mmCIF file of C-alpha atoms in Angstrom:
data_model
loop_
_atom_site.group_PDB
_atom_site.id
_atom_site.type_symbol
_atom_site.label_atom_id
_atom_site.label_comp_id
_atom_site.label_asym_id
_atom_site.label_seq_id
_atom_site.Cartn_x
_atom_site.Cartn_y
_atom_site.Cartn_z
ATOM 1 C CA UNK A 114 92.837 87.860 117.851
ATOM 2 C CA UNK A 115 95.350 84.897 118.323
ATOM 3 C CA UNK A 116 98.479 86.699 119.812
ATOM 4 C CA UNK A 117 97.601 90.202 119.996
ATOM 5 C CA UNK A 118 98.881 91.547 123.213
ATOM 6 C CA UNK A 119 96.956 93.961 124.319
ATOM 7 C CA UNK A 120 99.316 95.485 126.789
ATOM 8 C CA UNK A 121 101.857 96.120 124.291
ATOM 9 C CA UNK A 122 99.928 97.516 121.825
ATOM 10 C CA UNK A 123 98.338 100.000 124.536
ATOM 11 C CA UNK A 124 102.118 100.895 125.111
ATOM 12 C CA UNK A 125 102.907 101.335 121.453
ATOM 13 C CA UNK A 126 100.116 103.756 120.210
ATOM 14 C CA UNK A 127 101.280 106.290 122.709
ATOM 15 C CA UNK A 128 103.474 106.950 120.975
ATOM 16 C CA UNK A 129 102.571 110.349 118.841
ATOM 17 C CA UNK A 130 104.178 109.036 115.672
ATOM 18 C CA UNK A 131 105.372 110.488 112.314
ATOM 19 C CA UNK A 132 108.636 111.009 113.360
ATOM 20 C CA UNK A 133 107.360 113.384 116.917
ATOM 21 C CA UNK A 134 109.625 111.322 118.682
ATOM 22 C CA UNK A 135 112.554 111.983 117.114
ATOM 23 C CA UNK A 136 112.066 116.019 117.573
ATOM 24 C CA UNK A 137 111.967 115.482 121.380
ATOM 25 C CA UNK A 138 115.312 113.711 120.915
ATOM 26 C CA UNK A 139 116.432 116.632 119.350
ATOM 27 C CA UNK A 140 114.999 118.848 122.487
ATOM 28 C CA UNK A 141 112.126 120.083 120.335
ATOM 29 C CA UNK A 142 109.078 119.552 123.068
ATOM 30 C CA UNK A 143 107.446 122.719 122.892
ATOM 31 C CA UNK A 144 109.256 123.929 125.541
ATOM 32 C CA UNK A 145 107.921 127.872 126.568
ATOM 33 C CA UNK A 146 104.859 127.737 124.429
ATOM 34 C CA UNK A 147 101.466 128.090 125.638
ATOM 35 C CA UNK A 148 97.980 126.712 124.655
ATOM 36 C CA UNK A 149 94.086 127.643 125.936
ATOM 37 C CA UNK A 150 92.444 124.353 125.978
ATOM 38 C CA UNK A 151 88.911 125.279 126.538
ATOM 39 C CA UNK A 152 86.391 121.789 126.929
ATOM 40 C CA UNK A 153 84.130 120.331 129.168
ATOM 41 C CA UNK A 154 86.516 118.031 130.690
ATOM 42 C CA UNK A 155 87.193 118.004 134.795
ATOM 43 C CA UNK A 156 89.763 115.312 135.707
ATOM 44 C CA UNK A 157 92.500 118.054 135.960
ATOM 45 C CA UNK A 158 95.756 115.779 137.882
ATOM 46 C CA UNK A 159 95.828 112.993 135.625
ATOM 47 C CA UNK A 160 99.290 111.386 135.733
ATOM 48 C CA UNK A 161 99.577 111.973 132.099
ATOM 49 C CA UNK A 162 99.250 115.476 131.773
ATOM 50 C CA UNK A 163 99.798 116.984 135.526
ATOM 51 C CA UNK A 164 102.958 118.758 134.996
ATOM 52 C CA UNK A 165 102.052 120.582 131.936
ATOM 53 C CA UNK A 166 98.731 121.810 133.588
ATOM 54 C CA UNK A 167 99.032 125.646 134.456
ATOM 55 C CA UNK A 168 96.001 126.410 135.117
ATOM 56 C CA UNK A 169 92.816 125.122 135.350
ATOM 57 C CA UNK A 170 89.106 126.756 135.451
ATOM 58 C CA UNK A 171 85.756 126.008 135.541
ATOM 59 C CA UNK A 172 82.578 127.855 134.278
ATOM 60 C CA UNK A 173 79.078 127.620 134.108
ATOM 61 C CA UNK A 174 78.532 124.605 135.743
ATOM 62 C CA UNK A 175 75.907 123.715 138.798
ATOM 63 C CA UNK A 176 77.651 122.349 141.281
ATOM 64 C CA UNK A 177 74.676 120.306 142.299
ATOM 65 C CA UNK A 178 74.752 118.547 139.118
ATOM 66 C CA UNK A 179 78.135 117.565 137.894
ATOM 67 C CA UNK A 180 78.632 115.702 134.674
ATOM 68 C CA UNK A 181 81.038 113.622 132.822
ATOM 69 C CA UNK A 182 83.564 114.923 130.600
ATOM 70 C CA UNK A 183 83.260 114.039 126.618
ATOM 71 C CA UNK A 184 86.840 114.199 125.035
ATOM 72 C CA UNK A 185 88.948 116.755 127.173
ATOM 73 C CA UNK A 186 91.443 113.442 128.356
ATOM 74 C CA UNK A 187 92.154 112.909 124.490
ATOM 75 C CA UNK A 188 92.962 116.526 124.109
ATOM 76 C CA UNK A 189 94.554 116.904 126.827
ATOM 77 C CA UNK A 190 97.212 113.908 126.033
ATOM 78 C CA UNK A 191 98.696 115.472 123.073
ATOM 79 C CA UNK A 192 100.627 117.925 126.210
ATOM 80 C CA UNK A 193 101.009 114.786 127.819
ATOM 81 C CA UNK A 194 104.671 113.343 128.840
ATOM 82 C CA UNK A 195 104.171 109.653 127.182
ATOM 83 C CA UNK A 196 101.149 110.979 124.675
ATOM 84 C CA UNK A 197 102.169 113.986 124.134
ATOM 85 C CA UNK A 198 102.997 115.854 120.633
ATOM 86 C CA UNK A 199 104.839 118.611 122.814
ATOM 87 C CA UNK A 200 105.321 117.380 126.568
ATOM 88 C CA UNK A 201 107.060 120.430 127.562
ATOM 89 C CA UNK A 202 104.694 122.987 126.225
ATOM 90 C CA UNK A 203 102.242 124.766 129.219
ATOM 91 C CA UNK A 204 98.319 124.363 128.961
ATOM 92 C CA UNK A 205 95.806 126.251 130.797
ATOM 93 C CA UNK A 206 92.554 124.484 130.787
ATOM 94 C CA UNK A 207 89.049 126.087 130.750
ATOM 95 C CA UNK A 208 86.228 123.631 131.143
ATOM 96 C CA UNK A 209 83.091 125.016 130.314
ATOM 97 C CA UNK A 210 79.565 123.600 130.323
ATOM 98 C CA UNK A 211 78.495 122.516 127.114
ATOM 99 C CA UNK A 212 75.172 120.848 127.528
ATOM 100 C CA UNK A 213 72.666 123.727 126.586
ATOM 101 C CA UNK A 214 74.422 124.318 122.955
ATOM 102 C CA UNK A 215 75.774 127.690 124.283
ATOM 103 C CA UNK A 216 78.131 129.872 123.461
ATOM 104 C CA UNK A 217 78.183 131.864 126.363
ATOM 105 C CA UNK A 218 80.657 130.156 128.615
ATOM 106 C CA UNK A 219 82.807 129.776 125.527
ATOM 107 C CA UNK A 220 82.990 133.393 124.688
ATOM 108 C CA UNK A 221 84.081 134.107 128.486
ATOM 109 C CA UNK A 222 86.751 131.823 128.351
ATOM 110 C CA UNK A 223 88.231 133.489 125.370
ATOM 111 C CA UNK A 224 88.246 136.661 127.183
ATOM 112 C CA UNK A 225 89.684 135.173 130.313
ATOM 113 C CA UNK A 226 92.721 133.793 127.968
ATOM 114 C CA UNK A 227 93.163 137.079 126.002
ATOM 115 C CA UNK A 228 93.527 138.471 129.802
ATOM 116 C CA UNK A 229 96.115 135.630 130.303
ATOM 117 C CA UNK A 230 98.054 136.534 127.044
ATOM 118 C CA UNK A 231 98.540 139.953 128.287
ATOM 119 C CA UNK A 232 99.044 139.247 131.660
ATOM 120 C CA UNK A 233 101.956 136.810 130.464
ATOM 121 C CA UNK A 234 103.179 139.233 128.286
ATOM 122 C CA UNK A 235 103.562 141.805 130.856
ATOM 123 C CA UNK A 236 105.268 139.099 132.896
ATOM 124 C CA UNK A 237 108.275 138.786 130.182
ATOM 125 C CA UNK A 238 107.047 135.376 129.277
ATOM 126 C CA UNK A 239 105.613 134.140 126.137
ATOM 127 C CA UNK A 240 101.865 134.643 125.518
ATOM 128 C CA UNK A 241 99.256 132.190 124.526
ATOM 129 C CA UNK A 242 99.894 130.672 121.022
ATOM 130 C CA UNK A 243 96.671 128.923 120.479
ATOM 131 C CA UNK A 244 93.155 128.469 121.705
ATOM 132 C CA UNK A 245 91.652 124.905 121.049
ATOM 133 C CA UNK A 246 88.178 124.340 121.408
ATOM 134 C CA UNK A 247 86.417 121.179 119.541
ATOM 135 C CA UNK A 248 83.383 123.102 118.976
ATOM 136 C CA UNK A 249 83.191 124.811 115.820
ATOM 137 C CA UNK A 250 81.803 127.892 117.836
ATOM 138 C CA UNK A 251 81.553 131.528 116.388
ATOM 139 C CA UNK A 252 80.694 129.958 112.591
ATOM 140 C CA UNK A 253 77.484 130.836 110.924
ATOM 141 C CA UNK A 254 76.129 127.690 111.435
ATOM 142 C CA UNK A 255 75.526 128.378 114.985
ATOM 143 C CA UNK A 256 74.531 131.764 114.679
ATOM 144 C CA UNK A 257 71.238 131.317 116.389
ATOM 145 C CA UNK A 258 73.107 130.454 119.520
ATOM 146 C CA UNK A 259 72.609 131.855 122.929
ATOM 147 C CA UNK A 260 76.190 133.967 123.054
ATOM 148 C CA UNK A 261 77.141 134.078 119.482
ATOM 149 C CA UNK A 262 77.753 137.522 119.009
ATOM 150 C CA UNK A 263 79.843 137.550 122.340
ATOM 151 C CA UNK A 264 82.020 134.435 120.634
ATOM 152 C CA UNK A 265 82.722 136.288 117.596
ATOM 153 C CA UNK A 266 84.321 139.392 119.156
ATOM 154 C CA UNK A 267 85.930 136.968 121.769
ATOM 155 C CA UNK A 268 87.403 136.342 119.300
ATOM 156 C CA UNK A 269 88.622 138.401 117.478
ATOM 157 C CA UNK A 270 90.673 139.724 120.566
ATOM 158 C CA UNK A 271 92.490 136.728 120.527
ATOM 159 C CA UNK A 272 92.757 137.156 116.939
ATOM 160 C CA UNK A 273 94.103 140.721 117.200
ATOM 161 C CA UNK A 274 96.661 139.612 119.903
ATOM 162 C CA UNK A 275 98.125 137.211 117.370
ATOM 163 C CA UNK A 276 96.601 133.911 119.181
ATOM 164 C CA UNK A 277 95.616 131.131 116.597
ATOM 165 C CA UNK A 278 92.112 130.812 117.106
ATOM 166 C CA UNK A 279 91.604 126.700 116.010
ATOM 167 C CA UNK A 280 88.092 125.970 116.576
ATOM 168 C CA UNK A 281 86.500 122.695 115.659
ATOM 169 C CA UNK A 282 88.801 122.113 112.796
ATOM 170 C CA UNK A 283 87.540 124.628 110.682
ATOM 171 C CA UNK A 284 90.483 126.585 109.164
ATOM 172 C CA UNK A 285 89.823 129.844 107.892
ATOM 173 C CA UNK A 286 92.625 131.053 105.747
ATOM 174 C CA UNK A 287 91.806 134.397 103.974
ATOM 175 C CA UNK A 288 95.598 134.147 102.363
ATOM 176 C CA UNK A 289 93.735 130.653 100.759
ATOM 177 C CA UNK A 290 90.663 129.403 101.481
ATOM 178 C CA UNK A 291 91.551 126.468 100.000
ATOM 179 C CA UNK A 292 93.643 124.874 102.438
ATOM 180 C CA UNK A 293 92.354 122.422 104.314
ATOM 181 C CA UNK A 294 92.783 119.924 107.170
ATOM 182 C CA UNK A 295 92.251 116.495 106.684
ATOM 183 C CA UNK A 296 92.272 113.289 108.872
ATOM 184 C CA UNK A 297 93.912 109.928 108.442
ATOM 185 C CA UNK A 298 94.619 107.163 110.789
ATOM 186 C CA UNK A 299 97.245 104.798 111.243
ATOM 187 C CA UNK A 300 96.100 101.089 110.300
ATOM 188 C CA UNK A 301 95.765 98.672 113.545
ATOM 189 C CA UNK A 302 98.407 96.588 112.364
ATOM 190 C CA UNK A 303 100.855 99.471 111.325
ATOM 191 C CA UNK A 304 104.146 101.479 112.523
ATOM 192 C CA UNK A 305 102.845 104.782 114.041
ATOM 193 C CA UNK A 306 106.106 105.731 112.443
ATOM 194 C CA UNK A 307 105.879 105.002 109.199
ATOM 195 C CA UNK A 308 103.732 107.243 107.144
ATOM 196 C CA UNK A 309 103.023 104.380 104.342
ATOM 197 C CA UNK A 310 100.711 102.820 106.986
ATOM 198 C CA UNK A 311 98.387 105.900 107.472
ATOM 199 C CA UNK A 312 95.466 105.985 105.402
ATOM 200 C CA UNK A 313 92.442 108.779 104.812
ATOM 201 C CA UNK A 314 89.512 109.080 106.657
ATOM 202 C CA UNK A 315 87.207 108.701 103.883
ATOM 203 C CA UNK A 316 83.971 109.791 105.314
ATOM 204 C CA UNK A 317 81.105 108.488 103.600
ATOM 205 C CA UNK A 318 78.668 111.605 101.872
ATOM 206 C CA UNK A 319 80.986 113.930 102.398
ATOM 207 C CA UNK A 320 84.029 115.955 100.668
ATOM 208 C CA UNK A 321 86.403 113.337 101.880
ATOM 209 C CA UNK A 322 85.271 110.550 100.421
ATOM 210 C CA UNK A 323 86.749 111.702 97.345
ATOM 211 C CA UNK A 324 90.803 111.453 97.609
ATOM 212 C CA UNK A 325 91.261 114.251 95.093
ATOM 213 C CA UNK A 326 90.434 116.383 97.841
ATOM 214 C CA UNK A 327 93.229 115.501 100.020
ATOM 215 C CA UNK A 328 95.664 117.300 97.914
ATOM 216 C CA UNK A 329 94.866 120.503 99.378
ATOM 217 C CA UNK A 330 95.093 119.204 102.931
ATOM 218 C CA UNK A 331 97.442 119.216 105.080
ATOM 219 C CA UNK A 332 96.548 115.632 107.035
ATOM 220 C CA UNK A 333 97.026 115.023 110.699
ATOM 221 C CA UNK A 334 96.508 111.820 112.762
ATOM 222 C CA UNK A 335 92.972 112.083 114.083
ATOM 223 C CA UNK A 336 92.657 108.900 116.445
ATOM 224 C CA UNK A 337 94.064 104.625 116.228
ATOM 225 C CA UNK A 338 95.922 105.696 119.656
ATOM 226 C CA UNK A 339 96.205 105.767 122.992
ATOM 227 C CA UNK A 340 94.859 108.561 125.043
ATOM 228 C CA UNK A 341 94.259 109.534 128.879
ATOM 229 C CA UNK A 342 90.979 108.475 130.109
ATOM 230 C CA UNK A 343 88.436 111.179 132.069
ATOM 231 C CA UNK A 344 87.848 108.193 135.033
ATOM 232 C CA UNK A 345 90.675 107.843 136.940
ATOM 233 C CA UNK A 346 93.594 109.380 137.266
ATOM 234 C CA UNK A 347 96.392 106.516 136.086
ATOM 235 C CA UNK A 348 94.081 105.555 132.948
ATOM 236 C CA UNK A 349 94.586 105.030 129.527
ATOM 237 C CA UNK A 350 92.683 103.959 126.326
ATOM 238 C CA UNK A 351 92.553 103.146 122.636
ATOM 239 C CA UNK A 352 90.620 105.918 120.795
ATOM 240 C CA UNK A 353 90.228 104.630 117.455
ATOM 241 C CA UNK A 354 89.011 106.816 114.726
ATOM 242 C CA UNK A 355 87.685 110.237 115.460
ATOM 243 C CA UNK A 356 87.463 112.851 112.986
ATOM 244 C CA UNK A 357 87.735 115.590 114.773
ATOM 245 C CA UNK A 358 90.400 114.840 116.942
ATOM 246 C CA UNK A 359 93.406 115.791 113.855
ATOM 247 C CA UNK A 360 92.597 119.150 114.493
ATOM 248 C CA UNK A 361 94.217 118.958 118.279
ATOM 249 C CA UNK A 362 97.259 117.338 116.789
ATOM 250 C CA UNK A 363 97.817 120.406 114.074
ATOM 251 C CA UNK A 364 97.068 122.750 117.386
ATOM 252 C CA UNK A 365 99.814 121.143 119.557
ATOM 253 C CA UNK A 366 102.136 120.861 116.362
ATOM 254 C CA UNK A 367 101.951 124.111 115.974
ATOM 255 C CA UNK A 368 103.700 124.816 119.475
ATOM 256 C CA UNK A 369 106.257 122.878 118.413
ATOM 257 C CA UNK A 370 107.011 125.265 115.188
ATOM 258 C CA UNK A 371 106.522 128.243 117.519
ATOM 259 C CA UNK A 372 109.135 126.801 119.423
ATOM 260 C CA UNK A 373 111.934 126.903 116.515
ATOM 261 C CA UNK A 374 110.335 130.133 114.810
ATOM 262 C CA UNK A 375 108.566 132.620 116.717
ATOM 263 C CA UNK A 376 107.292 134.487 114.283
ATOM 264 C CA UNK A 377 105.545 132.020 112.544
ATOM 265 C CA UNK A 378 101.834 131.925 111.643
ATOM 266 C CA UNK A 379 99.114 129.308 111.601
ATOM 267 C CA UNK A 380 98.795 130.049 107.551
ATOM 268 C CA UNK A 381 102.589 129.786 107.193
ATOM 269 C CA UNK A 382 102.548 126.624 109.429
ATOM 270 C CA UNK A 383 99.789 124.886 107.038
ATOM 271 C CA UNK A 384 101.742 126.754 103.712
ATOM 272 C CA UNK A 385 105.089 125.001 104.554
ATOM 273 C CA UNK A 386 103.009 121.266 105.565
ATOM 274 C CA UNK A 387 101.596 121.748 102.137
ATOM 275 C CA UNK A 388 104.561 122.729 100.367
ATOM 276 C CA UNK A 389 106.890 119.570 102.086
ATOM 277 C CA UNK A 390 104.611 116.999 102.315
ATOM 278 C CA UNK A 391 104.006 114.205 99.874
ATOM 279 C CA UNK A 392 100.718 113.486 99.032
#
């Protein structure tokens, strides 16, 4: 359009917005915390999210027949330093082939980051606060799955070790299974800042489009930025609205929290959202 820079406004929708910004200032950046990011994503020394990269490992992949990552650079740039929700927090990155609809590379990862957790643990260091996989792996849904049964005790591991286990944005509170995590974006010509410009995701045929709905959900930003691109290392670009991509925000928010109160848990997390948010 007539005078839209689009330079600028790549610049501006890094920012993380909703006030993220002004926790850094404060020195709230995750700093300590740990996540399991476990994708299909390979391009590991982007500039964006390089330093907080701890570890990085593939499996199940041919060699002879490498393909392209799906949305690992836009998960990967909420730990990023200009992107990022919490710069300072530490990810360890599994990528794991996804393109048989298995679940048996996932359910090794999960054991490799349990191993991690106590590993770190024994170190004196903090353990690993959250897995984050896009896949909504280990649900009934997927039950006829190659590696199913291996995913669900996976984890549970994690589970047992006190590891938020936030997979494909499907919460599952038993304390209330009514909470729930919604998506909005911020409009193209808003403040990333200001939470009047945000609106709902209103999918179409589904629970969403009804706004009554929202009030037991807490929402998180799920795209209308500026991520890390899987091509080269120095790229960037506008993601605008994906659904699914709210649920990394809550994951990497969540480090943040863990940062100022240990003890906290995913359902308290969500509880206090809920509880001091305005719908």
């Amino acid at each position: 359009p007539l005078g839209f820079k689009p330079k600028e406004f790549l610049e501006s929708r890094k920012n993380p917005g909703l006030g993220i910004k002004n926790l850094h200032k404060l020195g709230i950046k995750g700093q300590g915390r740990n996540i399991a990011i476990i994708n299909n994503f390979r391009l590991f020394d982007h500039i964006e999210y390089h330093s907080s990269l701890k570890g990085y490992e593939e499996i199940g992949f041919d060699p002879t027949n490498y393909g392209g990552g799906s949305n690992g650079g836009f998960v990967s740039s909420f730990i990023g330093k200009t992107c990022g929700v919490a710069p300072n927090a530490n990810a360890y990155y599994y990528a794991v082939n996804t393109e048989n609809r298995t679940q048996v590379y996932h359910a090794i990862a999960i054991k490799k980051v349990c191993e991690l957790h106590k590993k770190l643990i024994a170190e004196g260091k903090n353990g690993i606060d959250v897995i984050h996989i896009q896949r909504a792996i280990s649900l009934d849904l997927f039950s006829a799955e190659e590696g199913y049964e291996d995913a669900l005790k996976a984890r549970k591991e994690a589970e047992d070790l006190g590891i938020w286990c936030n997979f494909g944005a499907v919460l599952d509170f038993k304390e209330n299974p009514n909470i729930r995590l919604g998506h909005i974006y911020c409009k193209l010509d808003g403040n990333v800042d200001n939470p009047s410009d945000y609106i709902p995701l209103r999918a179409l045929n589904s629970k969403w489009e009804l706004i009554d709905n929202y009030k037991n959900a807490l929402c998180f930003p799920c795209g209308a930025k500026t991520v890390s691109l899987d091509v080269k290392m120095d790229e960037y670009a506008f993601e605008h609205l994906s659904g699914p991509y709210a649920s990394p925000f809550a994951s990497i928010l969540y480090l943040l929290a863990k940062s100022i109160k240990e003890s906290i848990t995913p359902y308290e997390f969500f509880e206090q959202g809920l509880k001091t948010g305005d719908f």
